Amino acid sequence: MKISGFTIVRNAIQYDFPIVESITSILNLVDEFVIALGDSSDETEQLVKSIASDKIKIIHSNWDTSKYNKDGQVYAHQTDVALAACTGDWCFYIQADEVLHEDGIPIIKAACEKYLKEEAVDGFLLNYIWFFGSYDKYIDALHIAYPKEIRIIRNHPDIHSWRDAQSFRWMPNFDYGDYWQEKNTKKLNCIDLNAWLYHYSWSRDPRCLVAKKAEQNHMHWGSDMEVNEAYFDYGNLSLLPDFKGSHPEVMKERIEKMNWSHLLRYTGERPTELTRKFKLKYRILSFFENKVLGGKLLFGFKNFKKVGKFGWNGKL
């Protein structure tokens, strides 16, 4: 059995992506790691090459924003570029702001071995914790921050990155010119694994986040947002729950070097990016999901079919 890891990245330094920690977190699990390295204006390539591993394979790739210029299509296209270079039986997609907690490695490896010959299983779901503002605050609203997503897939030419690279689907006869196509696509049959990805997209230097938000606006909606703020205002972080668990070991040094605490606030207005979380409807819904159902999402969209669970009973 062979497992490939893959990701896409560009301007990791400029946008403060934890790309080194992200890649390093799964290197002990995978047999190779493919990086679709975009046309960066910073020293992202040198940063990636600083990782001492012969498993890493870099593919230089141009982000064609003239052709893939809306709805985040370019992210899905670049993800497919990296996926096409993977040679493993299973392919583990980890985004540049995601880090795997090491506790999940033996569970993932055992699951990949167990289901290797079971072709009815298309992939695996991983669980998410979404941090916001700092490393000790997280988003507890499941309808804002998805609690599970497909991150490990069977290596098959008809499985493609879906929409803006959030997930994957069966897409036979796929047309690269239409990343939002719904017809002729099918959800993957997935096993729910007791393994966790820590999502740090909203937990990075706010001085870098303003530029990242401008890029995302351009990629999704084609709008060029002028950056006037010196840093992004996360809002009143006291309104979010405290994280009591442990971060992945590979994040230890980055967390210790955090240098934007003075730009955070714990009074005043709510976080504008989380407006929906504070509406009465979602406050009630989140209470039942988190306190009564133990984190089970109600009524929300799921881009997968869950056909089983693995590793949740403490036994492999």
Coordinates of C-alpha atoms in Angstrom, one line a residue:
M1 CA 0.0 0.0 0.0
K2 CA 1.2 3.5 -0.9
I3 CA -0.1 6.8 0.4
S4 CA 0.5 10.1 -1.3
G5 CA 0.2 13.5 0.3
F6 CA -0.6 16.6 -1.8
T7 CA -1.2 20.3 -1.5
I8 CA -1.2 23.6 -3.4
V9 CA 0.4 26.8 -2.2
R10 CA 1.8 30.2 -3.3
N11 CA 2.8 33.3 -1.4
A12 CA 2.9 31.3 1.9
I13 CA 5.2 33.9 3.6
Q14 CA 3.2 36.9 2.4
Y15 CA -0.1 35.4 3.6
D16 CA 1.4 33.7 6.7
F17 CA 0.4 30.1 5.9
P18 CA 1.7 27.4 8.2
I19 CA 2.9 25.5 5.2
V20 CA 6.0 23.9 6.8
E21 CA 3.9 22.7 9.7
S22 CA 1.2 21.5 7.4
I23 CA 3.4 19.4 5.2
T24 CA 5.5 18.1 8.2
S25 CA 2.4 17.0 10.0
I26 CA 1.7 14.1 7.6
L27 CA 5.2 13.3 6.3
N28 CA 5.5 10.3 8.7
L29 CA 2.3 8.9 7.2
V30 CA 2.8 9.3 3.5
D31 CA 5.3 7.8 1.0
E32 CA 5.5 10.9 -1.1
F33 CA 4.3 14.5 -0.9
V34 CA 3.4 16.4 -4.1
I35 CA 3.3 20.2 -4.0
A36 CA 1.7 22.3 -6.8
L37 CA 3.8 25.4 -6.2
G38 CA 2.2 28.5 -7.7
D39 CA 3.9 31.5 -9.1
S40 CA 4.8 33.3 -5.9
S41 CA 6.1 36.8 -5.3
D42 CA 7.9 35.8 -2.1
E43 CA 10.3 33.0 -1.2
T44 CA 7.8 30.3 -0.8
E45 CA 9.8 27.9 -2.8
Q46 CA 12.9 28.3 -0.6
L47 CA 10.7 27.8 2.4
V48 CA 9.3 24.6 1.1
K49 CA 12.7 23.3 0.1
S50 CA 13.9 23.9 3.7
I51 CA 11.9 20.9 4.7
A52 CA 14.5 18.1 4.9
S53 CA 12.7 15.2 3.2
D54 CA 13.3 13.2 0.0
K55 CA 9.5 12.5 -0.1
I56 CA 8.7 16.0 -1.4
K57 CA 8.1 16.5 -5.1
I58 CA 7.6 20.0 -6.3
I59 CA 5.5 20.8 -9.5
H60 CA 5.9 24.4 -10.7
S61 CA 2.5 25.6 -11.8
N62 CA 1.0 28.8 -13.1
W63 CA -2.3 30.0 -11.5
D64 CA -4.2 30.9 -14.6
T65 CA -6.6 33.4 -13.2
S66 CA -7.6 34.6 -16.6
K67 CA -9.2 31.2 -17.4
Y68 CA -10.2 30.1 -13.9
N69 CA -11.3 33.5 -12.7
K70 CA -14.5 33.1 -10.6
D71 CA -15.9 31.0 -7.7
G72 CA -12.5 29.9 -6.6
Q73 CA -12.1 27.7 -9.7
V74 CA -8.3 28.2 -9.7
Y75 CA -8.0 26.4 -6.3
A76 CA -9.8 23.3 -7.6
H77 CA -7.8 23.3 -10.8
Q78 CA -4.5 23.5 -9.0
T79 CA -5.6 20.8 -6.6
D80 CA -6.2 18.6 -9.6
V81 CA -2.8 19.4 -10.9
A82 CA -1.2 18.1 -7.7
L83 CA -3.6 15.1 -7.5
A84 CA -2.7 14.0 -11.0
A85 CA 1.0 13.6 -10.0
C86 CA 0.2 11.4 -7.0
T87 CA 1.1 7.7 -7.4
G88 CA -0.3 6.3 -4.2
D89 CA -3.3 4.0 -3.7
W90 CA -4.7 6.7 -1.4
C91 CA -4.2 10.4 -1.7
F92 CA -4.2 12.7 1.4
Y93 CA -5.1 16.3 0.5
I94 CA -4.0 18.8 3.1
Q95 CA -4.5 22.5 2.6
A96 CA -1.8 25.0 3.4
D97 CA -3.6 26.3 6.5
E98 CA -4.4 22.8 7.8
V99 CA -2.3 20.7 10.2
L100 CA -2.9 17.1 11.2
H101 CA -2.8 16.2 14.9
E102 CA -0.3 13.4 15.3
D103 CA -2.8 11.3 17.3
G104 CA -4.6 10.6 14.1
I105 CA -1.7 9.1 12.2
P106 CA -2.1 5.4 13.4
I107 CA -5.8 5.6 12.8
I108 CA -5.5 6.9 9.3
K109 CA -2.8 4.3 8.4
A110 CA -4.8 1.4 9.8
A111 CA -8.0 2.6 8.0
C112 CA -6.1 2.9 4.6
E113 CA -4.9 -0.7 5.0
K114 CA -8.3 -2.0 6.1
Y115 CA -10.3 -0.5 3.3
L116 CA -7.7 -0.8 0.5
K117 CA -9.5 -3.6 -1.3
E118 CA -13.0 -2.5 -0.4
E119 CA -13.8 -0.5 -3.6
A120 CA -17.1 0.6 -2.2
V121 CA -15.2 3.0 0.0
D122 CA -14.1 6.1 -1.9
G123 CA -12.4 8.1 0.8
F124 CA -12.2 9.2 4.4
L125 CA -13.6 12.0 6.5
L126 CA -11.5 14.0 8.9
N127 CA -12.7 16.2 11.8
Y128 CA -12.1 19.9 12.0
I129 CA -11.3 22.5 14.7
W130 CA -11.4 26.0 13.3
F131 CA -9.3 28.5 15.3
F132 CA -10.1 32.2 15.1
G133 CA -8.0 35.2 16.0
S134 CA -5.5 33.4 18.2
Y135 CA -4.5 29.8 19.0
D136 CA -6.8 29.6 22.0
K137 CA -10.1 30.6 20.5
Y138 CA -12.2 28.5 18.1
I139 CA -15.4 28.6 16.2
D140 CA -18.1 26.5 17.7
A141 CA -20.8 27.1 15.1
L142 CA -20.9 24.1 12.8
H143 CA -22.9 25.9 10.1
I144 CA -20.1 28.4 9.7
A145 CA -17.1 26.1 10.0
Y146 CA -17.8 22.6 8.6
P147 CA -17.0 19.9 11.2
K148 CA -16.0 17.2 8.7
E149 CA -14.7 17.0 5.2
I150 CA -13.2 14.6 2.7
R151 CA -9.4 14.8 2.9
I152 CA -8.3 11.3 1.9
I153 CA -9.5 9.8 -1.4
R154 CA -8.9 6.7 -3.5
N155 CA -6.6 7.5 -6.4
H156 CA -8.9 7.3 -9.4
P157 CA -8.9 9.4 -12.6
D158 CA -12.7 10.2 -12.2
I159 CA -12.3 11.7 -8.7
H160 CA -11.7 15.5 -8.9
S161 CA -11.4 18.5 -6.7
W162 CA -14.9 20.0 -6.3
R163 CA -15.9 23.6 -6.6
D164 CA -13.3 25.8 -4.8
A165 CA -11.3 22.8 -3.6
Q166 CA -13.3 22.4 -0.4
S167 CA -14.0 18.7 -1.2
F168 CA -14.0 16.0 -3.9
R169 CA -16.6 14.2 -6.1
W170 CA -16.9 11.6 -8.7
M171 CA -16.8 13.5 -12.0
P172 CA -16.6 11.3 -15.1
N173 CA -16.0 13.1 -18.4
F174 CA -15.1 16.2 -16.3
D175 CA -15.0 19.6 -18.1
Y176 CA -12.3 21.7 -16.6
G177 CA -14.1 24.8 -17.8
D178 CA -17.0 24.3 -15.4
Y179 CA -16.1 23.8 -11.8
W180 CA -19.6 24.4 -10.6
Q181 CA -21.2 21.7 -12.7
E182 CA -23.6 19.6 -10.7
K183 CA -24.9 17.1 -13.3
N184 CA -22.9 13.9 -13.8
T185 CA -21.2 14.3 -10.4
K186 CA -21.6 11.9 -7.5
K187 CA -20.8 12.2 -3.8
L188 CA -18.1 9.9 -2.4
N189 CA -18.8 7.0 0.0
C190 CA -16.6 7.8 3.0
I191 CA -15.6 6.3 6.3
D192 CA -15.6 8.7 9.3
L193 CA -12.2 8.6 11.0
N194 CA -11.4 9.7 14.5
A195 CA -8.6 11.9 13.3
W196 CA -8.4 15.7 13.5
L197 CA -7.3 18.5 11.2
Y198 CA -6.6 21.9 12.9
H199 CA -7.6 24.7 10.6
Y200 CA -5.6 27.9 11.0
S201 CA -7.0 30.0 8.2
W202 CA -8.5 32.5 10.6
S203 CA -5.7 32.2 13.1
R204 CA -2.8 34.0 11.5
D205 CA -1.0 37.4 11.7
P206 CA -3.8 40.0 11.0
R207 CA -1.3 42.1 9.2
C208 CA -1.0 39.4 6.6
L209 CA -4.7 38.5 6.6
V210 CA -5.9 41.7 5.0
A211 CA -3.9 40.9 1.8
K212 CA -5.1 37.3 1.8
K213 CA -8.7 38.4 2.0
A214 CA -8.1 40.7 -1.0
E215 CA -6.8 37.7 -3.0
Q216 CA -9.7 35.5 -2.0
N217 CA -12.2 38.2 -3.2
H218 CA -10.4 38.3 -6.5
M219 CA -10.4 34.5 -6.9
H220 CA -14.0 34.0 -5.9
W221 CA -15.8 37.1 -7.3
G222 CA -13.3 38.7 -9.6
S223 CA -13.4 41.9 -7.5
D224 CA -10.2 43.8 -6.7
M225 CA -10.5 44.9 -3.1
E226 CA -8.3 47.8 -2.1
V227 CA -6.3 47.1 1.0
N228 CA -6.4 50.1 3.3
E229 CA -6.3 48.6 6.8
A230 CA -2.9 48.0 8.4
Y231 CA -4.3 44.8 9.9
F232 CA -7.5 42.8 10.0
D233 CA -9.7 43.3 13.1
Y234 CA -10.9 39.9 14.3
G235 CA -13.5 41.5 16.6
N236 CA -14.3 40.7 20.2
L237 CA -12.7 37.4 20.9
S238 CA -14.1 37.0 24.4
L239 CA -17.4 35.9 22.6
L240 CA -15.7 32.7 21.4
P241 CA -15.0 29.6 23.5
D242 CA -11.6 28.8 24.8
F243 CA -9.7 25.9 23.4
K244 CA -8.6 23.5 26.1
G245 CA -7.0 20.7 24.1
S246 CA -3.5 20.3 22.7
H247 CA -2.2 21.6 19.3
P248 CA -0.3 19.4 17.0
E249 CA 3.3 19.1 18.1
V250 CA 4.6 20.6 14.9
M251 CA 2.8 23.8 15.7
K252 CA 4.7 24.4 19.0
E253 CA 7.4 26.7 17.7
R254 CA 5.0 28.8 15.6
I255 CA 2.6 29.3 18.5
E256 CA 5.5 30.3 20.8
K257 CA 6.6 32.9 18.2
M258 CA 3.1 34.4 17.9
N259 CA 3.7 38.2 17.7
W260 CA 0.3 39.7 17.1
S261 CA -1.4 39.5 20.5
H262 CA -1.3 43.3 20.8
L263 CA -3.5 43.5 17.7
L264 CA -6.3 41.4 19.2
R265 CA -9.2 42.7 21.3
Y266 CA -11.6 41.2 23.8
T267 CA -14.1 43.9 24.1
G268 CA -16.4 45.8 21.8
E269 CA -18.2 44.7 18.6
R270 CA -18.7 41.1 17.6
P271 CA -16.5 39.5 14.9
T272 CA -17.9 40.7 11.6
E273 CA -16.9 37.5 9.8
L274 CA -19.0 35.4 12.2
T275 CA -22.2 37.5 12.1
R276 CA -24.4 34.5 11.4
K277 CA -23.1 32.7 14.5
F278 CA -24.8 35.3 16.8
K279 CA -28.2 35.2 15.2
L280 CA -30.8 33.6 17.5
K281 CA -31.6 30.8 15.0
Y282 CA -28.0 29.6 14.9
R283 CA -27.4 30.1 18.6
I284 CA -30.2 27.7 19.4
L285 CA -29.1 25.3 16.6
S286 CA -25.5 25.4 17.8
F287 CA -26.5 24.7 21.4
F288 CA -28.3 21.5 20.4
E289 CA -25.6 20.4 18.0
N290 CA -22.7 21.0 20.5
K291 CA -24.3 20.3 23.9
V292 CA -27.0 17.8 23.1
L293 CA -25.8 15.9 20.0
G294 CA -22.1 16.0 20.7
G295 CA -21.1 17.9 17.6
K296 CA -23.5 16.4 15.1
L297 CA -24.5 18.7 12.3
L298 CA -28.3 19.2 11.8
F299 CA -29.8 20.3 8.5
G300 CA -26.5 21.4 7.1
F301 CA -25.1 20.5 3.6
K302 CA -22.8 17.5 3.5
N303 CA -20.7 16.8 0.4
F304 CA -20.3 13.1 1.2
K305 CA -22.1 9.9 2.0
K306 CA -21.0 8.5 5.3
V307 CA -20.9 4.7 5.1
G308 CA -19.1 3.8 8.3
K309 CA -16.9 4.9 11.2
F310 CA -13.4 3.9 12.2
G311 CA -11.2 4.4 15.3
W312 CA -14.0 6.0 17.4
N313 CA -14.0 3.1 20.0
G314 CA -10.4 3.6 20.9
K315 CA -9.5 0.4 19.0
L316 CA -8.0 0.1 15.5

